[in-house]
Amino acid sequence: MNDIDICSQALIRLGSQPIQSFDDSTVASQIASNLYNNTRDFVFSIYPWRFTKRSLQLVKMLDKTDNSNYYFELPKDCIRLIQVSSVESSPLLIDYKINGRKIFTTSNTVYIMYITAVDEIDFPIYFTQVLIDRLAMTFAIPLTQDSSLHYLHSKAFDISFAHGRQIDSQQDGLTVVQDNTLLHSRNKN
């Protein structure tokens, strides 16, 4: 599915005709054109969907400053920051502050995990369903002026969002507990 197909699915749920492009001269097309990108990015940001996660080592942008901080710029495609650490793939987090699109920290090495926008063709079906339900909810008032229809689609979104999170959480394998020699030496005594 592409962005037009996804918007059309949401519009059909509201009793509207599908659109052919964002440039159609219809009210539905104008609503979809104005609300789609922000709604999609919002749905990306409200949960750390596995298919949207990226990891990256950031490049230090400034030597130490007077307050002992380094700063690193967030990638342009970063919608939401999930984790900041000084060691790659480490759950050991570091203290940091965000100001605008910059991360300030006392660590001179920074690895991040973040959410990025993904092309519609790469959406898993469970995410597409969540997005369609959110779009139907978002389009309901401007398109129909019917608050009960908005409420109905907000409930549909809540349900599909819960199912989508559950399915997404099952996409990774099991976490294996690593062998710990300290525990082995303790158990030998």
GROMACS .gro file of C-alpha atoms in nm:
model
  189
    1MET     CA    1   0.000   0.000   0.000
    2ASN     CA    2   0.109   0.356  -0.059
    3ASP     CA    3   0.005   0.676   0.121
    4ILE     CA    4  -0.295   0.730  -0.112
    5ASP     CA    5  -0.420   0.372  -0.057
    6ILE     CA    6  -0.386   0.409   0.320
    7CYS     CA    7  -0.574   0.740   0.324
    8SER     CA    8  -0.840   0.595   0.094
    9GLN     CA    9  -0.896   0.305   0.334
   10ALA     CA   10  -0.950   0.553   0.619
   11LEU     CA   11  -1.184   0.765   0.406
   12ILE     CA   12  -1.391   0.462   0.301
   13ARG     CA   13  -1.444   0.381   0.670
   14LEU     CA   14  -1.597   0.726   0.706
   15GLY     CA   15  -1.833   0.671   0.414
   16SER     CA   16  -1.630   0.878   0.170
   17GLN     CA   17  -1.500   0.788  -0.174
   18PRO     CA   18  -1.135   0.686  -0.212
   19ILE     CA   19  -0.897   0.948  -0.345
   20GLN     CA   20  -0.672   0.913  -0.650
   21SER     CA   21  -0.410   1.162  -0.533
   22PHE     CA   22  -0.350   1.432  -0.273
   23ASP     CA   23  -0.412   1.685  -0.550
   24ASP     CA   24  -0.774   1.584  -0.618
   25SER     CA   25  -1.012   1.877  -0.596
   26THR     CA   26  -1.217   1.703  -0.327
   27VAL     CA   27  -1.250   1.797   0.039
   28ALA     CA   28  -1.140   1.443   0.132
   29SER     CA   29  -0.820   1.481  -0.069
   30GLN     CA   30  -0.741   1.817   0.091
   31ILE     CA   31  -0.799   1.676   0.441
   32ALA     CA   32  -0.582   1.371   0.368
   33SER     CA   33  -0.309   1.585   0.213
   34ASN     CA   34  -0.296   1.817   0.514
   35LEU     CA   35  -0.319   1.556   0.789
   36TYR     CA   36  -0.148   1.241   0.660
   37ASN     CA   37   0.223   1.311   0.724
   38ASN     CA   38   0.180   1.445   1.078
   39THR     CA   39  -0.058   1.164   1.171
   40ARG     CA   40   0.178   0.899   1.029
   41ASP     CA   41   0.476   1.046   1.216
   42PHE     CA   42   0.270   1.066   1.535
   43VAL     CA   43   0.184   0.695   1.508
   44PHE     CA   44   0.553   0.620   1.450
   45SER     CA   45   0.642   0.813   1.766
   46ILE     CA   46   0.388   0.677   2.017
   47TYR     CA   47   0.545   0.332   2.039
   48PRO     CA   48   0.895   0.199   1.961
   49TRP     CA   49   0.787  -0.012   1.662
   50ARG     CA   50   1.064  -0.259   1.584
   51PHE     CA   51   1.058  -0.192   1.209
   52THR     CA   52   1.123   0.181   1.269
   53LYS     CA   53   1.420   0.146   1.505
   54ARG     CA   54   1.767   0.246   1.396
   55SER     CA   55   2.098   0.245   1.586
   56LEU     CA   56   2.381   0.483   1.518
   57GLN     CA   57   2.703   0.618   1.666
   58LEU     CA   58   2.686   0.997   1.662
   59VAL     CA   59   2.977   1.217   1.562
   60LYS     CA   60   3.098   1.461   1.827
   61MET     CA   61   3.027   1.814   1.709
   62LEU     CA   62   3.208   2.018   1.971
   63ASP     CA   63   3.508   1.971   2.196
   64LYS     CA   64   3.456   1.995   2.567
   65THR     CA   65   3.291   2.316   2.672
   66ASP     CA   66   3.323   2.508   2.997
   67ASN     CA   67   3.046   2.302   3.157
   68SER     CA   68   3.218   1.972   3.062
   69ASN     CA   69   2.963   1.881   2.796
   70TYR     CA   70   2.998   1.750   2.446
   71TYR     CA   71   2.722   1.786   2.196
   72PHE     CA   72   2.601   1.562   1.919
   73GLU     CA   73   2.341   1.637   1.653
   74LEU     CA   74   2.043   1.407   1.616
   75PRO     CA   75   2.004   1.253   1.270
   76LYS     CA   76   1.763   1.441   1.044
   77ASP     CA   77   1.540   1.132   1.019
   78CYS     CA   78   1.505   1.097   1.399
   79ILE     CA   79   1.138   1.120   1.500
   80ARG     CA   80   1.188   0.999   1.857
   81LEU     CA   81   1.494   0.915   2.063
   82ILE     CA   82   1.465   0.583   2.248
   83GLN     CA   83   1.805   0.524   2.407
   84VAL     CA   84   2.138   0.699   2.455
   85SER     CA   85   2.447   0.509   2.571
   86SER     CA   86   2.825   0.533   2.554
   87VAL     CA   87   2.872   0.171   2.444
   88GLU     CA   88   2.719   0.020   2.131
   89SER     CA   89   2.414  -0.203   2.195
   90SER     CA   90   2.448  -0.142   2.567
   91PRO     CA   91   2.161  -0.102   2.810
   92LEU     CA   92   2.392   0.116   3.021
   93LEU     CA   93   2.248   0.459   2.971
   94ILE     CA   94   2.425   0.791   3.010
   95ASP     CA   95   2.309   1.122   3.147
   96TYR     CA   96   2.215   1.363   2.869
   97LYS     CA   97   2.000   1.662   2.785
   98ILE     CA   98   1.831   1.748   2.458
   99ASN     CA   99   1.812   2.103   2.333
  100GLY     CA  100   1.654   2.133   1.991
  101ARG     CA  101   1.815   1.870   1.769
  102LYS     CA  102   2.128   1.841   1.987
  103ILE     CA  103   2.222   1.595   2.264
  104PHE     CA  104   2.446   1.736   2.538
  105THR     CA  105   2.638   1.493   2.758
  106THR     CA  106   2.965   1.448   2.945
  107SER     CA  107   3.036   1.131   2.746
  108ASN     CA  108   3.260   1.178   2.443
  109THR     CA  109   3.113   0.872   2.266
  110VAL     CA  110   2.740   0.841   2.204
  111TYR     CA  111   2.535   0.562   2.052
  112ILE     CA  112   2.164   0.612   2.005
  113MET     CA  113   1.860   0.406   1.922
  114TYR     CA  114   1.585   0.606   1.760
  115ILE     CA  115   1.262   0.593   1.561
  116THR     CA  116   1.272   0.694   1.196
  117ALA     CA  117   1.006   0.728   0.928
  118VAL     CA  118   0.977   0.423   0.705
  119ASP     CA  119   0.837   0.409   0.350
  120GLU     CA  120   0.478   0.286   0.331
  121ILE     CA  121   0.579  -0.011   0.118
  122ASP     CA  122   0.779  -0.139   0.419
  123PHE     CA  123   0.496  -0.111   0.674
  124PRO     CA  124   0.393  -0.442   0.828
  125ILE     CA  125   0.019  -0.504   0.794
  126TYR     CA  126  -0.044  -0.459   1.167
  127PHE     CA  127   0.105  -0.108   1.154
  128THR     CA  128  -0.089  -0.020   0.839
  129GLN     CA  129  -0.409  -0.116   1.023
  130VAL     CA  130  -0.318   0.101   1.323
  131LEU     CA  131  -0.243   0.395   1.093
  132ILE     CA  132  -0.568   0.352   0.896
  133ASP     CA  133  -0.767   0.355   1.222
  134ARG     CA  134  -0.581   0.664   1.345
  135LEU     CA  135  -0.640   0.842   1.015
  136ALA     CA  136  -1.012   0.756   1.021
  137MET     CA  137  -1.029   0.903   1.372
  138THR     CA  138  -0.832   1.212   1.264
  139PHE     CA  139  -1.033   1.266   0.944
  140ALA     CA  140  -1.374   1.211   1.110
  141ILE     CA  141  -1.445   1.561   1.243
  142PRO     CA  142  -1.308   1.767   0.951
  143LEU     CA  143  -1.477   1.541   0.696
  144THR     CA  144  -1.811   1.458   0.862
  145GLN     CA  145  -1.847   1.700   1.156
  146ASP     CA  146  -1.978   1.394   1.344
  147SER     CA  147  -1.826   1.358   1.693
  148SER     CA  148  -1.986   1.015   1.744
  149LEU     CA  149  -1.802   0.890   1.434
  150HIS     CA  150  -1.480   1.034   1.577
  151TYR     CA  151  -1.547   0.853   1.906
  152LEU     CA  152  -1.621   0.525   1.725
  153HIS     CA  153  -1.295   0.543   1.532
  154SER     CA  154  -1.098   0.644   1.842
  155LYS     CA  155  -1.215   0.317   2.001
  156ALA     CA  156  -1.120   0.126   1.684
  157PHE     CA  157  -0.777   0.290   1.700
  158ASP     CA  158  -0.734   0.193   2.067
  159ILE     CA  159  -0.807  -0.170   1.982
  160SER     CA  160  -0.586  -0.188   1.673
  161PHE     CA  161  -0.306  -0.005   1.858
  162ALA     CA  162  -0.317  -0.263   2.139
  163HIS     CA  163  -0.314  -0.550   1.888
  164GLY     CA  164  -0.038  -0.384   1.685
  165ARG     CA  165   0.183  -0.342   1.993
  166GLN     CA  166   0.126  -0.705   2.088
  167ILE     CA  167   0.215  -0.833   1.741
  168ASP     CA  168   0.517  -0.602   1.717
  169SER     CA  169   0.647  -0.720   2.055
  170GLN     CA  170   0.651  -1.077   1.924
  171GLN     CA  171   0.871  -0.994   1.624
  172ASP     CA  172   1.202  -1.045   1.809
  173GLY     CA  173   1.336  -1.374   1.933
  174LEU     CA  174   1.371  -1.455   2.299
  175THR     CA  175   1.634  -1.273   2.502
  176VAL     CA  176   1.900  -1.522   2.607
  177VAL     CA  177   2.057  -1.474   2.947
  178GLN     CA  178   2.433  -1.473   2.902
  179ASP     CA  179   2.660  -1.701   3.099
  180ASN     CA  180   2.806  -1.527   3.403
  181THR     CA  181   3.138  -1.664   3.532
  182LEU     CA  182   3.093  -1.478   3.861
  183LEU     CA  183   2.779  -1.680   3.933
  184HIS     CA  184   2.953  -2.004   3.832
  185SER     CA  185   3.244  -1.942   4.068
  186ARG     CA  186   3.004  -1.868   4.353
  187ASN     CA  187   2.806  -2.188   4.293
  188LYS     CA  188   3.121  -2.407   4.297
  189ASN     CA  189   3.184  -2.334   4.665
   0.00000   0.00000   0.00000
